[in-house]
Short mmCIF file of C-alpha atoms and ligand atoms in Angstrom, two decimals:
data_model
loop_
_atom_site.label_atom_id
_atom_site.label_comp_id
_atom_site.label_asym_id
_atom_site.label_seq_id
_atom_site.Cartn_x
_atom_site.Cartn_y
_atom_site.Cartn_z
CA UNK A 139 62.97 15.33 104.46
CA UNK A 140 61.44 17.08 101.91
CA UNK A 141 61.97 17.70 97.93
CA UNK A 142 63.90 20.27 97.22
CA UNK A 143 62.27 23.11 95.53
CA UNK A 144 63.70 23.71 92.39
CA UNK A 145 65.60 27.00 92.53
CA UNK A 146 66.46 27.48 88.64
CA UNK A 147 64.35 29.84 86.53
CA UNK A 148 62.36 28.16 83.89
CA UNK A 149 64.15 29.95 81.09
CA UNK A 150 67.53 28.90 82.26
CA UNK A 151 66.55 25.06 82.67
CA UNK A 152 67.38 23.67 79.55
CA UNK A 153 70.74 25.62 78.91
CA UNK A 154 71.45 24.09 81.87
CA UNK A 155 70.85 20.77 81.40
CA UNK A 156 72.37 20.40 77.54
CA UNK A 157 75.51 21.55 79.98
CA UNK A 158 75.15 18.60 82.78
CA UNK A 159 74.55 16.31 79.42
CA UNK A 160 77.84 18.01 78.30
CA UNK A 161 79.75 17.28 81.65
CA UNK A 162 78.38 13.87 82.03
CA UNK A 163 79.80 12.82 78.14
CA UNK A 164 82.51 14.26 78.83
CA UNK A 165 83.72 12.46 82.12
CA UNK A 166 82.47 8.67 80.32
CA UNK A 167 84.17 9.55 77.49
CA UNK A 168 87.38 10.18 79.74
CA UNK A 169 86.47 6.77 81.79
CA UNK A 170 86.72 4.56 78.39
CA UNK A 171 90.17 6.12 76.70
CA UNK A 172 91.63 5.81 80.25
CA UNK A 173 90.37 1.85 80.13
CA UNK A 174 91.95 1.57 76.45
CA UNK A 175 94.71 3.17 77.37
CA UNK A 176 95.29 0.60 80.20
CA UNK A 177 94.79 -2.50 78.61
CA UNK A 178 96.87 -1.04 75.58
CA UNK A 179 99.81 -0.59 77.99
CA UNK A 180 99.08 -4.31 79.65
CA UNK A 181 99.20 -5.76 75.87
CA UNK A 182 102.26 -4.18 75.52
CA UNK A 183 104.24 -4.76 78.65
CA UNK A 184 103.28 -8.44 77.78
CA UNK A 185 104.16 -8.75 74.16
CA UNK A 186 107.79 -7.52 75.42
CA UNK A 187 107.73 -9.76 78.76
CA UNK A 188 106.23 -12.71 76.81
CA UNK A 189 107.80 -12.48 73.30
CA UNK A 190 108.67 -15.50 71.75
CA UNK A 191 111.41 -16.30 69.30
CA UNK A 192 110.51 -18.73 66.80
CA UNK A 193 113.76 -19.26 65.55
CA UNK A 194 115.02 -21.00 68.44
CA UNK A 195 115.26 -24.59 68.10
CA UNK A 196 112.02 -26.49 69.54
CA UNK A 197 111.75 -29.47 71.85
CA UNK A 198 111.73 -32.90 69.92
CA UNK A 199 109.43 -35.10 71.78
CA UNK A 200 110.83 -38.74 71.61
CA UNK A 201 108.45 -41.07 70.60
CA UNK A 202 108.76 -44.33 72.13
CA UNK A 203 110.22 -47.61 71.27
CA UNK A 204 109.13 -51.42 71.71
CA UNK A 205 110.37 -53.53 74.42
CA UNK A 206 112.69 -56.02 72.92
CA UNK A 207 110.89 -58.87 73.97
CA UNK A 208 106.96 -57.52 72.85
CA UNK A 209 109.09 -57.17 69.48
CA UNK A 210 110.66 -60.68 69.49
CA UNK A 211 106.91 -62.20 69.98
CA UNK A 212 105.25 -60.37 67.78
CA UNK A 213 108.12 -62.40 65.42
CA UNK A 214 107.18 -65.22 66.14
CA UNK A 215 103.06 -64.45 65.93
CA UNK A 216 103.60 -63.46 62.73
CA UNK A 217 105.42 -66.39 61.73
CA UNK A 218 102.86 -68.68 63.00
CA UNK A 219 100.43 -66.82 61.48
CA UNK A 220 101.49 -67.34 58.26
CA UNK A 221 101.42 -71.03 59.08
CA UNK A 222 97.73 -70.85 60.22
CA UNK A 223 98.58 -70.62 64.06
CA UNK A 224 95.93 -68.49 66.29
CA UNK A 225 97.09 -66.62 69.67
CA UNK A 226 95.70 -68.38 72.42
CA UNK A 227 95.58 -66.55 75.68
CA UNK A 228 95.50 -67.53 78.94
CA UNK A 229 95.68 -66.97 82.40
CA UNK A 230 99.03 -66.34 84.58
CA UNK A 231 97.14 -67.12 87.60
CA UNK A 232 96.23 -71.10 87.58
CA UNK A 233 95.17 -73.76 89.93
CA UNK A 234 97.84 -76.52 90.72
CA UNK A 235 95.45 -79.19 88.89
CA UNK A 236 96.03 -77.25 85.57
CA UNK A 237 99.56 -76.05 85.96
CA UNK A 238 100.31 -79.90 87.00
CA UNK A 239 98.49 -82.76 87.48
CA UNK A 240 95.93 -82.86 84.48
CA UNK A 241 99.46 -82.25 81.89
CA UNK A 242 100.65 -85.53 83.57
CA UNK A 243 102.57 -84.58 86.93
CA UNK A 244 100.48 -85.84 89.65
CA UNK A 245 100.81 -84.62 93.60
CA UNK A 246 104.57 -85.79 94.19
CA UNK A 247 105.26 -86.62 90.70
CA UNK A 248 109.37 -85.82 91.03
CA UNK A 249 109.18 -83.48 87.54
CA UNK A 250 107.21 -81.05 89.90
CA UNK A 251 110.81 -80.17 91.46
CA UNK A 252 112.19 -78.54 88.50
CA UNK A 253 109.34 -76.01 88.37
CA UNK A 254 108.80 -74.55 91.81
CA UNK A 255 106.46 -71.47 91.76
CA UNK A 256 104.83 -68.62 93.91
CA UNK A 257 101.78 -69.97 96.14
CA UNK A 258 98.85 -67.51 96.75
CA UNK A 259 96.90 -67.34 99.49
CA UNK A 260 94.22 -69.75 98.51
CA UNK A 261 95.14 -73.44 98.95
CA UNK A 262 95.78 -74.68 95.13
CA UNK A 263 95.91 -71.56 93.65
CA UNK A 264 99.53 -70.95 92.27
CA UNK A 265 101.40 -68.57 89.05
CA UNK A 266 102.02 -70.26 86.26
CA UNK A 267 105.34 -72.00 85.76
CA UNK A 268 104.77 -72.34 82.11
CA UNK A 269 101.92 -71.98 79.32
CA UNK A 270 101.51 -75.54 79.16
CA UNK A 271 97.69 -74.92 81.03
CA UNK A 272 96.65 -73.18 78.05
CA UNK A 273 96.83 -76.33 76.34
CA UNK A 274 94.20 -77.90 78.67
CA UNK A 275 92.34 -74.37 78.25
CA UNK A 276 92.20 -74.49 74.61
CA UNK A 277 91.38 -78.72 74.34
CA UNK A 278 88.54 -77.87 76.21
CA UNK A 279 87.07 -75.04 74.81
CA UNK A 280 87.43 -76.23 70.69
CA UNK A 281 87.00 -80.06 71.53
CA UNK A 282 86.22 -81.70 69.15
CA UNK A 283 87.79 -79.04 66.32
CA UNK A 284 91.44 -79.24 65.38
CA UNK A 285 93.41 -77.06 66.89
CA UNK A 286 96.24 -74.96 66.04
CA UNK A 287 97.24 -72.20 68.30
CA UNK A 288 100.08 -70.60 70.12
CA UNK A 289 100.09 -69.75 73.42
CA UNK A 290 102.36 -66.34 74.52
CA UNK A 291 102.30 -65.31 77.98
CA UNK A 292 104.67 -65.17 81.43
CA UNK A 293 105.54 -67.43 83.39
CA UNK A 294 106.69 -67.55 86.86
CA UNK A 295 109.61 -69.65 88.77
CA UNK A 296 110.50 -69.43 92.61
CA UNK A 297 114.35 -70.37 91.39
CA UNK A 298 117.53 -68.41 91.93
CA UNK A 299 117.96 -65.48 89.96
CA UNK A 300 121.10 -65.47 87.45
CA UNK A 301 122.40 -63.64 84.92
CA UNK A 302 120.72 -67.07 82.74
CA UNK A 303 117.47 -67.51 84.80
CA UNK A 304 114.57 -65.62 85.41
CA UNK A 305 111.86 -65.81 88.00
CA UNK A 306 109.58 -64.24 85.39
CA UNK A 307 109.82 -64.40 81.65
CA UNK A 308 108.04 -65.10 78.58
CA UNK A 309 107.41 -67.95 76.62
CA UNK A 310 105.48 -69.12 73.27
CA UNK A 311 104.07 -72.72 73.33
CA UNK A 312 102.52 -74.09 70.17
CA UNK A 313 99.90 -76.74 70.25
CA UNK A 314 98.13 -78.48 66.90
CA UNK A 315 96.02 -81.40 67.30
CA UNK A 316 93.79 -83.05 64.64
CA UNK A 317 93.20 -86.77 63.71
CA UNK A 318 96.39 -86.87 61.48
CA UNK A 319 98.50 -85.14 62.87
CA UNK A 320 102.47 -86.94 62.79
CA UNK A 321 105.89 -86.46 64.50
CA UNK A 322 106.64 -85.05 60.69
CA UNK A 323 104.27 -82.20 60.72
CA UNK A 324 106.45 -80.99 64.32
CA UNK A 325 109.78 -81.61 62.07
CA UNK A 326 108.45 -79.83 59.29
CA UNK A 327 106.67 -76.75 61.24
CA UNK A 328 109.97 -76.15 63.44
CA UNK A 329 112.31 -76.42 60.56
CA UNK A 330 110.20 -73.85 58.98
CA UNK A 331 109.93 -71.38 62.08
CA UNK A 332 113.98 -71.78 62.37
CA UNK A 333 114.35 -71.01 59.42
CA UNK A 334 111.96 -67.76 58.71
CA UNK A 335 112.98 -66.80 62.00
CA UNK A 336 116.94 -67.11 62.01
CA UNK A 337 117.49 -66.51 58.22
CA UNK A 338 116.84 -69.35 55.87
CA UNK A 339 119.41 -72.46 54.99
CA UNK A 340 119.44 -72.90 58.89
CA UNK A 341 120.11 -76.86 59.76
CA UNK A 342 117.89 -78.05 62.60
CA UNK A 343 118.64 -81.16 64.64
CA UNK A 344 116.62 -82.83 67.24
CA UNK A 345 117.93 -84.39 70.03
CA UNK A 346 115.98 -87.13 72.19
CA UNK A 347 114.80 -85.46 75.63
CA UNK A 348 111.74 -85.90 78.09
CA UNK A 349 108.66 -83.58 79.49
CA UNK A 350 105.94 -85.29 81.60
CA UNK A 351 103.43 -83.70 79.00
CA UNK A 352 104.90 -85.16 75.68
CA UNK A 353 105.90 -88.28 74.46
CA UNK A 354 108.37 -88.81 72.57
CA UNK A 355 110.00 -85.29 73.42
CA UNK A 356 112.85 -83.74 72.18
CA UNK A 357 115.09 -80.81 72.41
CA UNK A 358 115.90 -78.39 69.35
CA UNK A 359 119.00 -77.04 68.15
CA UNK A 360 119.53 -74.78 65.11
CA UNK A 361 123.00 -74.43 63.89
CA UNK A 362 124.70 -71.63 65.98
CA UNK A 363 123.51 -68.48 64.36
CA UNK A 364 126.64 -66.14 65.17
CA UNK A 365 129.58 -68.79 64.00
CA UNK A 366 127.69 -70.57 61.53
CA UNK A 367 128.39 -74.13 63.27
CA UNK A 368 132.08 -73.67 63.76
CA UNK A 369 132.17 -73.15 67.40
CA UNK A 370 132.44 -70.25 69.20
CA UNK A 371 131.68 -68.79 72.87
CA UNK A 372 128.06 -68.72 72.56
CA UNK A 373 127.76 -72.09 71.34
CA UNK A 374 130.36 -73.06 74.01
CA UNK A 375 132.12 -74.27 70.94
CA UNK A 376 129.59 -77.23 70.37
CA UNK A 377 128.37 -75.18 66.83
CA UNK A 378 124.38 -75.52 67.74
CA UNK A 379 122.26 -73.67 70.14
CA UNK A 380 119.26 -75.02 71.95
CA UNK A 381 115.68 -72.88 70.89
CA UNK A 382 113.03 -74.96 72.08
CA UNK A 383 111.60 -77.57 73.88
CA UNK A 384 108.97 -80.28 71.74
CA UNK A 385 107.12 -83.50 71.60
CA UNK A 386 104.13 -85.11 70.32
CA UNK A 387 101.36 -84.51 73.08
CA UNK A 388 100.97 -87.25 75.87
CA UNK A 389 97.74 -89.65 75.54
CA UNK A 390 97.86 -88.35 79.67
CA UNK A 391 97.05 -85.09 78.35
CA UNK A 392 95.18 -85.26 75.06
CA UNK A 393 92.67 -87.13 77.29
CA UNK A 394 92.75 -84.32 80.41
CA UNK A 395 91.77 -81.87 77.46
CA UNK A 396 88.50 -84.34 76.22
CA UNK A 397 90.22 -85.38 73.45
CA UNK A 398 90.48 -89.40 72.58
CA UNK A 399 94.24 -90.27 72.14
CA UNK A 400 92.68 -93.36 70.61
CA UNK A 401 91.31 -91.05 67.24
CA UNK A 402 93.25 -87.59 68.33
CA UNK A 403 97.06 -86.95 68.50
CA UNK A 404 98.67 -83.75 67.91
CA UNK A 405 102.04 -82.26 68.90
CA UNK A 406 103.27 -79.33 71.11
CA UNK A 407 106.35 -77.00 71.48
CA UNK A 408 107.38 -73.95 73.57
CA UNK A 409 110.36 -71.67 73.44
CA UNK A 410 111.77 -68.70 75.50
CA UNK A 411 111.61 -65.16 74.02
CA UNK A 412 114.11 -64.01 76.19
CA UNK A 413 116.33 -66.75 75.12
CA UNK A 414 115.78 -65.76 71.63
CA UNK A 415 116.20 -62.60 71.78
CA UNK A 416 119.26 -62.78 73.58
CA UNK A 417 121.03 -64.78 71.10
CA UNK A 418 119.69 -62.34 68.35
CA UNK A 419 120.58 -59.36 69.72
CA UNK A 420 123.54 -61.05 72.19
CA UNK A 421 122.79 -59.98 75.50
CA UNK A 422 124.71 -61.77 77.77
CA UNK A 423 122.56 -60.90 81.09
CA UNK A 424 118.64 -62.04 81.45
CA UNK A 425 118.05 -60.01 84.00
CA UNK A 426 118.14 -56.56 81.66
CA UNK A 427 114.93 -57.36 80.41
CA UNK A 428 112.29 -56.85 83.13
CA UNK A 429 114.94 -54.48 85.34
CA UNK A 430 113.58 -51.80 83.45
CA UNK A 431 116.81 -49.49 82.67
CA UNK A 432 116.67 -47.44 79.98
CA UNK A 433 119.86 -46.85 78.86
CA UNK A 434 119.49 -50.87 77.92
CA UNK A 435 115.71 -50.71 76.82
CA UNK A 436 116.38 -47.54 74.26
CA UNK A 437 118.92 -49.39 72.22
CA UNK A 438 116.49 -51.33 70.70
CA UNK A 439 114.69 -49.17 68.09
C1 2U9 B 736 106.85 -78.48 75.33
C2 2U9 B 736 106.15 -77.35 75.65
C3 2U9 B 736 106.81 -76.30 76.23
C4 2U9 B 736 110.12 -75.29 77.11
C5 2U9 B 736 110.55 -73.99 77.68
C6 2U9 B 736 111.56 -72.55 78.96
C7 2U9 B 736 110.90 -71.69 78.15
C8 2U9 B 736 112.48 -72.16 80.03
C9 2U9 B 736 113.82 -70.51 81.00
C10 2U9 B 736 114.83 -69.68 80.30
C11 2U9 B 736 115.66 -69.01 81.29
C12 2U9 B 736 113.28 -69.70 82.09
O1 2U9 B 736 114.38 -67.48 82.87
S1 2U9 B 736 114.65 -68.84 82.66
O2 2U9 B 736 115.20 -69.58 83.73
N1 2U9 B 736 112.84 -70.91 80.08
O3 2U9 B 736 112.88 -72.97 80.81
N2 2U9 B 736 111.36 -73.86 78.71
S2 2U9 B 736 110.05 -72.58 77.02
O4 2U9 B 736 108.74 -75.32 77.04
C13 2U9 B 736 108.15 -76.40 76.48
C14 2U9 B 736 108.85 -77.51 76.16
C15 2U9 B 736 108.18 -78.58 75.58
C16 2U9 B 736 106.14 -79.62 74.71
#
């Protein structure tokens, strides 16, 4: 096709065009108030729609709480802290050589019937029944140092569940070992940890008891914390309540860890958190701690 020829007379061309420059301002000039106009109505319609009155009450977030027990043993670090005691973690998972026989409980030894556990797959390989490995962990990594540590973790028992046992809960073992160390440095630390932790002027008795892993071993009572020693329901009206488990640490053991009982001797201990914190806060039912209901983990602020 060809160009058209133009058809305008020269002297009319540029009136002409200042017009079609004229025309063509016009209509973009129409195309961009038209856009404003547009988006000025969309602002609108949403300032209305989306308004928002900040006089209404907002939405209090709730900030979250500790569980009961992670409070309890933070307690009790602190307390040992303050007496020089390190946190000493170990595994849950442990072989049946540590959990057992090198703390003095041999294949068959009969004390291996009051702590049955979960088995894994591999042959040996067991959860923990109680911290007491630790101690073996710790003897062997500090030998020949004294030692003084606590050792915090779960433990695991294959036993009937109750509303007073557990097959999972906490517990806090202590361990010091050194080459002085007496059955009056365990009197003296426990009568001191009973008494920071139950309010002071507590009375403290220890009663004669046996563990494979101490010797001699005893059982300790404070004076019951809700009747003052009088005798009430929680005490089953004896006036003391049991806290912990303790003994000065078996030559057995001591030498399991690398340490001579000949030059070494040291003593041990271990209490239940949940125990603890059931008599502080008296909850009746052991089971409300890992069943994970809130209405009984937000009363604990
Ligand atoms: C030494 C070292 C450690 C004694 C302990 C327990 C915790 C215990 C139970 C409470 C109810 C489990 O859920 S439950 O059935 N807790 O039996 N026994 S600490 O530990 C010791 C004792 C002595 C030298």
């Amino acid at each position: 096709m060809s160009e058209r020829t133009p058809t305008l007379p020269s002297e009319e061309r540029p009136a002409y065009g200042r017009r079609a420059n004229e025309v063509k301002q016009g209509l973009e000039a129409a195309y961009e108030a038209k856009v404003e106009a547009l988006k000025q109505a969309t602002q609108s319609r949403s300032l209305v729609a989306d308004e928002v009155d900040v006089s209404l009450p907002g939405h209090p977030s709730r900030p979250g709480r500790l569980h009961p027990i992670t409070r309890t043993l933070r307690e009790i670090y602190r307390i040992f802290a303050e007496m020089g005691f390190q946190v000493y973690r170990s595994r849950d998972v442990e072989t049946d050589d540590l959990n057992f026989t090198l703390l003095n409980m041999p294949p068959h030894h009969p004390a291996r019937d009051m702590w049955d556990t979960f088995y894994t797959v591999r042959p040996g390989v067991i959860l923990r029944t109680h911290t007491s490995p630790g101690q073996i962990h710790a003897m062997r990594q500090y030998y020949p140092e004294p030692i003084r540590v606590i050792l915090p973790g779960m433990c695991y028992r294959y036993e009937q569940v109750t509303a007073r046992s557990e097959l999972m809960f906490t517990q806090v073992e202590g361990l010091a070992l050194g080459k002085t160390i007496t059955m009056a440095d365990l009197k003296g630390t426990i009568v001191d940890f009973a008494n920071r932790m139950f309010g002071q002027g507590r009375q403290v008795r220890f009663r004669a008891s046996h563990f494979p892993f101490t010797e001699p071993s005893a059982e300790v009572d404070i004076d019951c914390i809700l009747c003052s020693g009088k005798g009430c329901r929680v005490c089953k009206f004896t006036g003391w309540l049991e806290i912990m488990g303790a003994g000065m640490v078996h030559p057995v053991v001591l030498e399991n860890g690398g340490y001579d009982p000949d030059v070494y001797s040291g003593f041990a201990f271990g209490m239940g958190p949940e125990r603890i914190a059931m008599l502080k806060y008296r909850i009746d039912d052991i089971r409300a701690f890992w069943a994970n209901d809130l209405r009984f983990l937000q009363q604990f602020r």
